[in-house]
């Protein structure tokens, strides 16, 4: 499909060494011919694809000396002809050149329009396009890595494999429905049920990986809890590496949950310093306590802090009760004051003042959240994909149950619906609204 030429600046706004202006469509070379004067003898129309040519780029009110490259359809990002200019990275330089492409007939590209064209031209699946967005928006190394797995069609390949097996089963059902033979049908239903169970198990493994994927995308939520003055804010600052939380030796000063984000081994952790949890007549502090309870409730991991220089008391016990049932790290802090190893069942002993034990605390945070370090399994990071797989599995479960009681054609309906749900991931059965929503999240120029 060759559409009208669209153009956009592909590099982010701001000053930089180089900026890139990209035109994609049915004939971007014709625009390039009118605004690019090659330094060498090769005319723009004779440009070899995928080769950089130096020359002068027309920016309307000014000229720039830069580079031009031509990508020939269909071997380009969008599947259409593409021309890119590399100019000096000044915002006004890039904007002037972009405006010149508009004067010569290119239309301003919408958000994600290049990638949308790539999808519509079959260059990548919908899931792969989402992987591109995950890479661009990735806030941690692990998110970029997971985004790349999506972009490189790892999930799509798995889903297509499942779809193709479902299609084979559907074909078998159609034959049996058209040419029914009683004895054969009984055997067929048995085999069908087994095959469906196998596929359902494979989908379950995939959906289970969303637990890790979700933590990679949104970050692990860590609630730092403990009674006032045990050093929660100081530990948070140590973990963050700068002073974010307000530290004070008046009990009850951390009234609000303070958030900070760190990366541990490439993965994102959102740290919350909860308000000192204690009985309080102070209204503001009580609000803080309620908030602390809600943070603890939604946290993936709780860090429970006690003070090494004080005896454990009922108040510590009350906090501990609140975090029961959560993956928990017990920290004894202030070991620079007193330290008796035999008296504690702590997972880690720290000093927020000297920094002792902080590395071990980070190590434990990673382990409690992700288990031992190992090779990453292919995990789901998009809720949309998780949801589609979950629905596909529900249809399979219905089909498996139907194998006991229902005729083959009715079983076939659910198998087909499972196939459709999987198609939402690759894009085959995604509605226009879903597609619009996905590309609206992109930036202009991608
Ligand atoms: P929070 O109420 O639990 O958030 O406690 P803060 O972080 O505000 O600390 C309370 C007091 O204990 C402050 O005076 C800190 O400087 C002090 N403190 C915190 N951690 C340590 C530590 O590891 N060693 C020592 N000696 N003092 C600490």
Coordinates of C-alpha atoms and ligand atoms in Angstrom, one line a residue:
X1 CA 0.0 0.0 0.0
X2 CA 1.5 3.3 -1.1
X3 CA 0.0 6.3 0.7
X4 CA 0.5 10.0 0.6
X5 CA 3.9 11.2 1.9
X6 CA 4.0 11.9 5.6
X7 CA 6.9 13.7 7.3
X8 CA 8.1 14.3 10.9
X9 CA 11.2 15.0 12.9
X10 CA 12.2 11.6 14.3
X11 CA 14.6 12.8 16.9
X12 CA 13.4 14.3 20.2
X13 CA 12.9 18.1 20.6
X14 CA 15.9 20.0 21.9
X15 CA 19.5 20.6 20.9
X16 CA 21.7 17.8 19.8
X17 CA 24.5 16.8 17.6
X18 CA 22.2 15.6 14.8
X19 CA 18.4 15.7 14.0
X20 CA 16.6 13.3 11.6
X21 CA 13.7 14.3 9.4
X22 CA 11.8 11.4 7.9
X23 CA 9.5 11.2 4.9
X24 CA 7.5 8.0 4.1
X25 CA 5.0 7.4 1.4
X26 CA 4.5 6.9 -2.3
X27 CA 7.3 9.2 -3.6
X28 CA 9.5 10.8 -1.0
X29 CA 12.4 10.9 -3.5
X30 CA 10.5 13.5 -5.5
X31 CA 10.4 15.7 -2.5
X32 CA 14.1 15.0 -1.8
X33 CA 15.0 15.9 -5.3
X34 CA 13.5 19.4 -4.9
X35 CA 15.2 20.1 -1.5
X36 CA 18.5 18.2 -1.5
X37 CA 21.5 19.1 -3.6
X38 CA 24.0 16.2 -3.5
X39 CA 27.7 17.1 -3.2
X40 CA 28.7 14.3 -5.6
X41 CA 27.7 13.6 -9.1
X42 CA 24.8 11.2 -8.3
X43 CA 21.4 12.8 -8.8
X44 CA 18.8 12.2 -6.1
X45 CA 16.7 10.1 -8.4
X46 CA 19.7 7.8 -8.9
X47 CA 20.4 7.3 -5.2
X48 CA 21.2 3.8 -4.3
X49 CA 19.0 2.6 -1.4
X50 CA 20.5 2.4 2.1
X51 CA 23.5 4.6 1.3
X52 CA 24.3 8.0 2.8
X53 CA 24.8 10.9 0.5
X54 CA 26.2 14.2 1.6
X55 CA 24.8 17.4 0.3
X56 CA 22.9 20.7 1.0
X57 CA 19.5 20.5 2.5
X58 CA 17.0 23.3 1.9
X59 CA 15.4 24.6 5.1
X60 CA 13.4 27.4 3.5
X61 CA 14.9 30.5 4.9
X62 CA 18.3 28.8 5.3
X63 CA 20.4 25.8 4.1
X64 CA 22.2 23.1 6.0
X65 CA 24.9 20.8 5.0
X66 CA 24.0 17.2 5.9
X67 CA 23.1 13.7 4.7
X68 CA 20.3 12.0 2.8
X69 CA 19.5 8.3 2.8
X70 CA 16.8 6.5 0.8
X71 CA 15.1 3.2 1.9
X72 CA 13.4 1.4 -0.9
X73 CA 9.9 -0.2 -0.5
X74 CA 9.2 -2.7 0.7
X75 CA 12.5 -3.1 2.5
X76 CA 12.0 -0.2 4.8
X77 CA 10.6 0.4 8.3
X78 CA 7.1 1.3 7.0
X79 CA 7.2 -0.9 4.0
X80 CA 6.9 2.3 1.8
X81 CA 9.7 4.4 0.2
X82 CA 11.4 6.4 2.9
X83 CA 13.8 9.3 2.7
X84 CA 15.7 10.6 5.8
X85 CA 17.7 13.8 6.2
X86 CA 20.3 14.1 8.9
X87 CA 20.9 17.7 9.7
X88 CA 22.5 19.7 12.5
X89 CA 20.6 19.1 15.7
X90 CA 19.2 22.5 16.3
X91 CA 15.4 22.6 16.9
X92 CA 14.9 25.4 14.4
X93 CA 17.2 23.7 11.8
X94 CA 15.1 20.5 11.9
X95 CA 11.8 22.4 12.0
X96 CA 12.8 24.5 9.0
X97 CA 13.7 21.4 7.0
X98 CA 10.4 19.7 8.0
X99 CA 8.4 22.8 6.9
X100 CA 10.1 22.6 3.6
X101 CA 8.9 19.0 3.1
X102 CA 5.4 20.3 3.9
X103 CA 5.7 23.1 1.3
X104 CA 6.7 20.4 -1.2
X105 CA 3.5 18.4 -0.4
X106 CA 4.2 16.1 2.5
X107 CA 1.6 15.9 5.3
X108 CA 2.5 16.1 8.9
X109 CA 2.7 12.6 10.4
X110 CA 0.3 11.7 13.3
X111 CA 1.4 10.0 16.5
X112 CA 3.0 6.6 15.7
X113 CA 1.9 6.9 12.0
X114 CA 5.1 5.5 10.6
X115 CA 4.8 2.4 12.8
X116 CA 1.1 2.2 12.1
X117 CA 1.9 2.0 8.4
X118 CA 4.5 -0.6 9.1
X119 CA 1.8 -2.7 10.9
X120 CA -0.8 -2.1 8.2
X121 CA 1.8 -3.1 5.6
X122 CA 2.6 -6.4 7.4
X123 CA 6.1 -5.3 8.4
X124 CA 5.4 -6.0 12.1
X125 CA 2.6 -7.5 14.3
X126 CA 0.6 -5.3 16.6
X127 CA 2.5 -6.9 19.6
X128 CA 5.8 -6.0 17.9
X129 CA 4.6 -2.4 17.5
X130 CA 3.8 -2.3 21.2
X131 CA 7.3 -3.6 21.8
X132 CA 8.7 -0.6 20.0
X133 CA 6.7 1.7 22.3
X134 CA 8.0 -0.3 25.3
X135 CA 11.5 0.2 24.2
X136 CA 11.1 3.9 23.7
X137 CA 9.3 4.4 27.0
X138 CA 11.3 1.9 28.9
X139 CA 12.2 3.2 32.3
X140 CA 14.7 0.5 33.2
X141 CA 17.1 -1.8 31.4
X142 CA 14.8 -4.8 32.0
X143 CA 11.8 -3.0 30.4
X144 CA 13.8 -2.2 27.3
X145 CA 15.0 -5.8 27.2
X146 CA 11.4 -7.1 27.5
X147 CA 10.3 -4.5 24.9
X148 CA 12.9 -5.8 22.5
X149 CA 11.7 -9.4 23.0
X150 CA 8.2 -8.2 22.0
X151 CA 9.5 -6.1 19.1
X152 CA 11.5 -9.0 17.7
X153 CA 8.2 -11.0 17.5
X154 CA 9.1 -13.6 20.2
X155 CA 5.6 -13.5 21.7
X156 CA 4.0 -13.2 18.2
X157 CA 5.8 -16.4 17.2
X158 CA 4.5 -18.3 20.2
X159 CA 1.0 -17.0 19.7
X160 CA 1.0 -17.8 16.0
X161 CA 2.1 -21.3 16.8
X162 CA -0.8 -21.7 19.2
X163 CA -3.1 -20.3 16.6
X164 CA -1.9 -22.6 13.9
X165 CA -2.5 -25.6 16.2
X166 CA -6.0 -24.4 16.9
X167 CA -6.6 -24.0 13.2
X168 CA -5.7 -27.6 12.6
X169 CA -8.1 -28.7 15.3
X170 CA -10.8 -26.5 13.8
X171 CA -10.2 -28.1 10.4
X172 CA -10.5 -31.6 12.0
X173 CA -13.8 -30.5 13.7
X174 CA -15.2 -29.3 10.4
X175 CA -14.4 -32.6 8.6
X176 CA -16.1 -34.6 11.4
X177 CA -19.1 -32.3 11.4
X178 CA -19.5 -32.7 7.6
X179 CA -18.9 -36.5 7.6
X180 CA -20.2 -37.8 10.9
X181 CA -19.3 -41.3 11.9
X182 CA -20.2 -42.4 15.4
X183 CA -17.2 -44.5 16.5
X184 CA -14.6 -42.2 14.9
X185 CA -16.3 -39.2 16.5
X186 CA -15.8 -40.6 20.0
X187 CA -12.1 -41.1 19.4
X188 CA -11.8 -37.7 17.8
X189 CA -13.4 -35.9 20.8
X190 CA -11.0 -37.7 23.2
X191 CA -8.0 -36.6 21.1
X192 CA -9.4 -33.1 20.7
X193 CA -9.9 -32.8 24.5
X194 CA -6.3 -33.8 25.1
X195 CA -4.9 -31.4 22.5
X196 CA -7.0 -28.6 23.9
X197 CA -5.7 -29.3 27.4
X198 CA -2.1 -29.2 26.1
X199 CA -2.7 -25.8 24.5
X200 CA -4.4 -24.5 27.6
X201 CA -1.4 -25.5 29.7
X202 CA 0.9 -23.6 27.4
X203 CA -1.2 -20.5 27.7
X204 CA -1.3 -20.9 31.5
X205 CA 2.6 -20.8 31.5
X206 CA 2.5 -17.6 29.5
X207 CA -0.1 -15.8 31.6
X208 CA 1.8 -16.8 34.8
X209 CA 4.8 -14.9 33.4
X210 CA 2.8 -11.7 33.6
X211 CA 3.6 -11.6 37.3
X212 CA 7.2 -10.9 36.5
X213 CA 6.4 -8.8 33.4
X214 CA 4.1 -6.5 35.4
X215 CA 6.8 -5.9 38.0
X216 CA 9.3 -5.1 35.2
X217 CA 6.9 -2.7 33.5
X218 CA 5.5 -0.9 36.6
X219 CA 8.3 -1.5 39.0
X220 CA 8.2 -3.5 42.2
X221 CA 6.3 -1.7 45.0
X222 CA 8.3 -1.7 48.2
X223 CA 6.8 -0.5 51.5
X224 CA 9.3 0.5 54.1
X225 CA 7.5 0.0 57.4
X226 CA 8.3 0.3 61.1
X227 CA 7.5 2.3 64.1
X228 CA 8.6 6.0 64.2
X229 CA 12.3 6.8 64.5
X230 CA 13.6 3.4 63.5
X231 CA 15.3 5.0 60.5
X232 CA 13.0 4.3 57.6
X233 CA 13.5 7.7 55.9
X234 CA 17.2 7.5 56.4
X235 CA 17.3 4.0 54.9
X236 CA 15.2 5.2 52.0
X237 CA 17.7 8.0 51.4
X238 CA 20.5 5.6 51.5
X239 CA 18.8 3.3 49.0
X240 CA 18.1 6.3 46.7
X241 CA 21.5 7.7 47.1
X242 CA 20.3 11.2 47.8
X243 CA 18.2 13.1 50.4
X244 CA 14.6 12.8 49.4
X245 CA 12.7 11.9 52.5
X246 CA 12.8 14.3 55.4
X247 CA 14.7 12.9 58.3
X248 CA 14.0 14.1 61.8
X249 CA 14.4 12.7 65.3
X250 CA 11.0 13.9 66.4
X251 CA 8.8 10.7 66.2
X252 CA 6.0 11.0 63.7
X253 CA 7.6 13.4 61.3
X254 CA 7.3 11.2 58.2
X255 CA 3.6 11.9 57.7
X256 CA 3.3 11.2 54.1
X257 CA 4.4 8.3 51.9
X258 CA 7.5 9.4 50.1
X259 CA 8.2 7.8 46.8
X260 CA 11.5 7.3 45.1
X261 CA 12.6 4.9 42.4
X262 CA 15.8 2.9 42.1
X263 CA 17.1 0.3 39.7
X264 CA 18.6 -2.9 41.1
X265 CA 20.3 -5.0 38.5
X266 CA 18.4 -3.3 35.7
X267 CA 15.0 -3.6 37.3
X268 CA 12.8 -0.8 38.7
X269 CA 11.8 -0.6 42.3
X270 CA 9.4 2.0 43.7
X271 CA 10.1 2.7 47.3
X272 CA 7.6 4.0 49.7
X273 CA 8.5 5.3 53.2
X274 CA 5.3 4.8 55.1
X275 CA 4.3 7.2 57.9
X276 CA 5.3 6.0 61.4
X277 CA 2.6 3.5 62.2
X278 CA 1.4 4.2 65.7
X279 CA -1.6 5.2 67.8
X280 CA -2.0 8.9 67.2
X281 CA -4.4 11.7 68.2
X282 CA -2.9 13.9 65.6
X283 CA -5.3 14.2 62.6
X284 CA -2.7 14.6 59.9
X285 CA -0.7 11.8 61.2
X286 CA -3.7 9.5 61.3
X287 CA -4.4 10.2 57.6
X288 CA -0.7 9.3 57.0
X289 CA -1.2 6.0 58.9
X290 CA -4.2 5.1 56.8
X291 CA -2.2 5.9 53.7
X292 CA 0.6 3.7 55.0
X293 CA -1.9 0.8 55.5
X294 CA -3.1 1.2 51.9
X295 CA 0.5 1.2 50.6
X296 CA 1.4 -1.9 52.6
X297 CA -1.7 -3.5 51.2
X298 CA -0.7 -3.0 47.6
X299 CA 3.0 -3.5 48.1
X300 CA 4.9 -6.4 46.5
X301 CA 7.5 -6.5 49.2
X302 CA 7.5 -5.0 52.7
X303 CA 10.7 -3.9 54.5
X304 CA 10.2 -4.1 58.2
X305 CA 12.6 -1.9 60.2
X306 CA 13.4 -2.0 63.9
X307 CA 16.0 -0.1 65.9
X308 CA 19.0 -2.1 67.1
X309 CA 19.5 0.3 70.1
X310 CA 16.0 -0.4 71.5
X311 CA 14.2 -3.4 72.8
X312 CA 11.4 -4.8 70.5
X313 CA 8.1 -3.7 71.9
X314 CA 4.4 -4.0 71.3
X315 CA 4.5 -1.2 68.8
X316 CA 7.0 -3.1 66.6
X317 CA 4.7 -6.1 67.0
X318 CA 1.7 -4.1 65.7
X319 CA 3.6 -3.1 62.5
X320 CA 4.7 -6.6 62.0
X321 CA 1.1 -7.8 62.2
X322 CA 0.2 -5.3 59.4
X323 CA 2.8 -6.7 57.0
X324 CA 2.0 -10.4 57.7
X325 CA 1.4 -12.4 54.5
X326 CA 3.6 -10.1 52.4
X327 CA 7.1 -11.1 51.2
X328 CA 9.0 -9.6 54.0
X329 CA 12.5 -8.4 54.7
X330 CA 13.3 -7.9 58.4
X331 CA 15.9 -5.1 58.9
X332 CA 17.6 -4.2 62.1
X333 CA 18.9 -0.7 61.6
X334 CA 21.3 1.6 63.6
X335 CA 23.8 -1.2 64.2
X336 CA 26.5 1.5 64.4
X337 CA 25.0 2.2 67.9
X338 CA 24.8 -1.3 69.3
X339 CA 24.9 -4.6 67.6
X340 CA 24.3 -8.0 69.1
X341 CA 24.0 -10.5 66.4
X342 CA 22.8 -13.3 68.7
X343 CA 19.7 -11.4 69.7
X344 CA 18.2 -10.9 66.2
X345 CA 16.3 -12.9 63.6
X346 CA 16.9 -10.1 61.1
X347 CA 17.4 -10.9 57.4
X348 CA 19.9 -8.0 57.2
X349 CA 21.5 -5.6 59.7
X350 CA 22.0 -2.0 58.5
X351 CA 23.3 1.4 59.4
X352 CA 21.7 4.2 57.5
X353 CA 24.5 6.4 58.9
X354 CA 27.5 4.3 57.7
X355 CA 25.8 2.5 54.8
X356 CA 26.6 -0.9 56.2
X357 CA 24.2 -3.6 55.0
X358 CA 22.6 -1.5 52.2
X359 CA 24.0 -3.6 49.4
X360 CA 22.7 -6.7 51.0
X361 CA 19.3 -5.1 51.5
X362 CA 19.2 -4.3 47.7
X363 CA 20.2 -7.9 47.0
X364 CA 17.4 -9.2 49.2
X365 CA 14.9 -6.8 47.5
X366 CA 15.7 -8.3 44.2
X367 CA 15.5 -11.9 45.4
X368 CA 12.2 -11.4 47.2
X369 CA 10.7 -9.9 44.1
X370 CA 12.1 -12.0 41.3
X371 CA 13.7 -15.1 43.0
X372 CA 17.2 -16.2 42.1
X373 CA 18.8 -14.5 39.1
X374 CA 18.7 -16.6 36.0
X375 CA 18.1 -16.3 32.3
X376 CA 14.9 -14.4 31.6
X377 CA 12.0 -16.5 30.4
X378 CA 9.9 -14.8 27.7
X379 CA 7.4 -12.9 29.8
X380 CA 4.4 -10.8 29.2
X381 CA 4.7 -7.2 30.0
X382 CA 1.5 -5.8 28.4
X383 CA -1.8 -6.1 30.2
X384 CA -3.6 -6.2 26.9
X385 CA -1.7 -9.4 25.9
X386 CA -2.3 -10.9 29.3
X387 CA -6.0 -10.2 29.0
X388 CA -6.3 -11.7 25.5
X389 CA -4.5 -14.9 26.6
X390 CA -6.6 -15.2 29.7
X391 CA -9.8 -14.9 27.5
X392 CA -8.4 -17.4 25.0
X393 CA -7.8 -19.8 27.9
X394 CA -11.3 -19.4 29.2
X395 CA -12.7 -20.4 25.8
X396 CA -10.4 -23.4 25.8
X397 CA -11.6 -24.4 29.2
X398 CA -15.2 -24.1 28.0
X399 CA -14.4 -26.2 25.0
X400 CA -12.6 -28.8 27.1
X401 CA -15.7 -29.1 29.3
X402 CA -17.9 -29.2 26.2
X403 CA -16.0 -32.2 25.0
X404 CA -17.8 -34.2 27.7
X405 CA -21.3 -33.3 26.7
X406 CA -21.7 -31.2 23.6
X407 CA -21.7 -32.0 19.9
X408 CA -18.5 -31.2 17.9
X409 CA -19.9 -28.1 16.2
X410 CA -20.6 -26.4 19.5
X411 CA -17.1 -27.2 20.8
X412 CA -15.8 -25.6 17.6
X413 CA -17.4 -22.3 18.5
X414 CA -15.3 -21.9 21.6
X415 CA -12.1 -23.1 19.8
X416 CA -12.7 -20.4 17.2
X417 CA -13.2 -17.8 19.9
X418 CA -9.9 -18.8 21.5
X419 CA -8.3 -18.3 18.1
X420 CA -9.9 -14.9 17.8
X421 CA -8.7 -13.8 21.2
X422 CA -5.1 -14.8 20.3
X423 CA -5.5 -12.8 17.1
X424 CA -5.9 -9.6 19.1
X425 CA -2.3 -9.9 20.2
X426 CA -0.9 -10.3 16.7
X427 CA -3.4 -7.8 15.3
X428 CA -5.3 -10.1 13.0
X429 CA -8.6 -9.7 14.9
X430 CA -7.8 -6.4 16.8
X431 CA -10.6 -3.8 16.3
X432 CA -9.9 -0.4 14.8
X433 CA -10.4 1.1 18.2
X434 CA -7.7 -1.1 19.8
X435 CA -5.3 -0.2 17.0
X436 CA -6.0 3.5 17.3
X437 CA -5.5 3.4 21.1
X438 CA -2.1 1.7 20.7
X439 CA -0.7 4.1 18.2
X440 CA -2.1 7.1 20.1
X441 CA 0.5 6.3 22.8
X442 CA 3.4 6.7 20.4
X443 CA 5.2 10.0 19.8
X444 CA 5.1 11.9 16.5
X445 CA 8.0 10.8 14.3
X446 CA 7.9 7.0 15.3
Ligands
LIG1 P1 11.8 7.2 60.6 O1 10.9 7.9 61.5 O2 11.7 5.7 60.8 O3 11.7 7.6 59.2 O4 13.3 7.6 61.1 P2 14.3 8.7 60.5 O5 15.0 8.2 59.3 O6 13.7 10.0 60.5 O7 15.5 8.6 61.6 C1 15.2 8.9 63.0 C2 16.5 9.3 63.6 O8 17.4 8.2 63.7 C3 17.2 10.4 62.9 O9 17.8 11.3 63.9 C4 18.3 9.7 62.2 O10 19.4 10.5 61.9 C5 18.6 8.5 63.1 N1 19.1 7.3 62.4 C6 18.5 6.7 61.3 N2 19.2 5.6 60.9 C7 20.2 5.6 61.8 C8 21.4 4.7 61.9 O11 21.5 3.7 61.1 N3 22.3 4.9 62.9 C9 22.1 6.0 63.7 N4 23.1 6.2 64.6 N5 21.1 6.9 63.6 C10 20.2 6.7 62.7

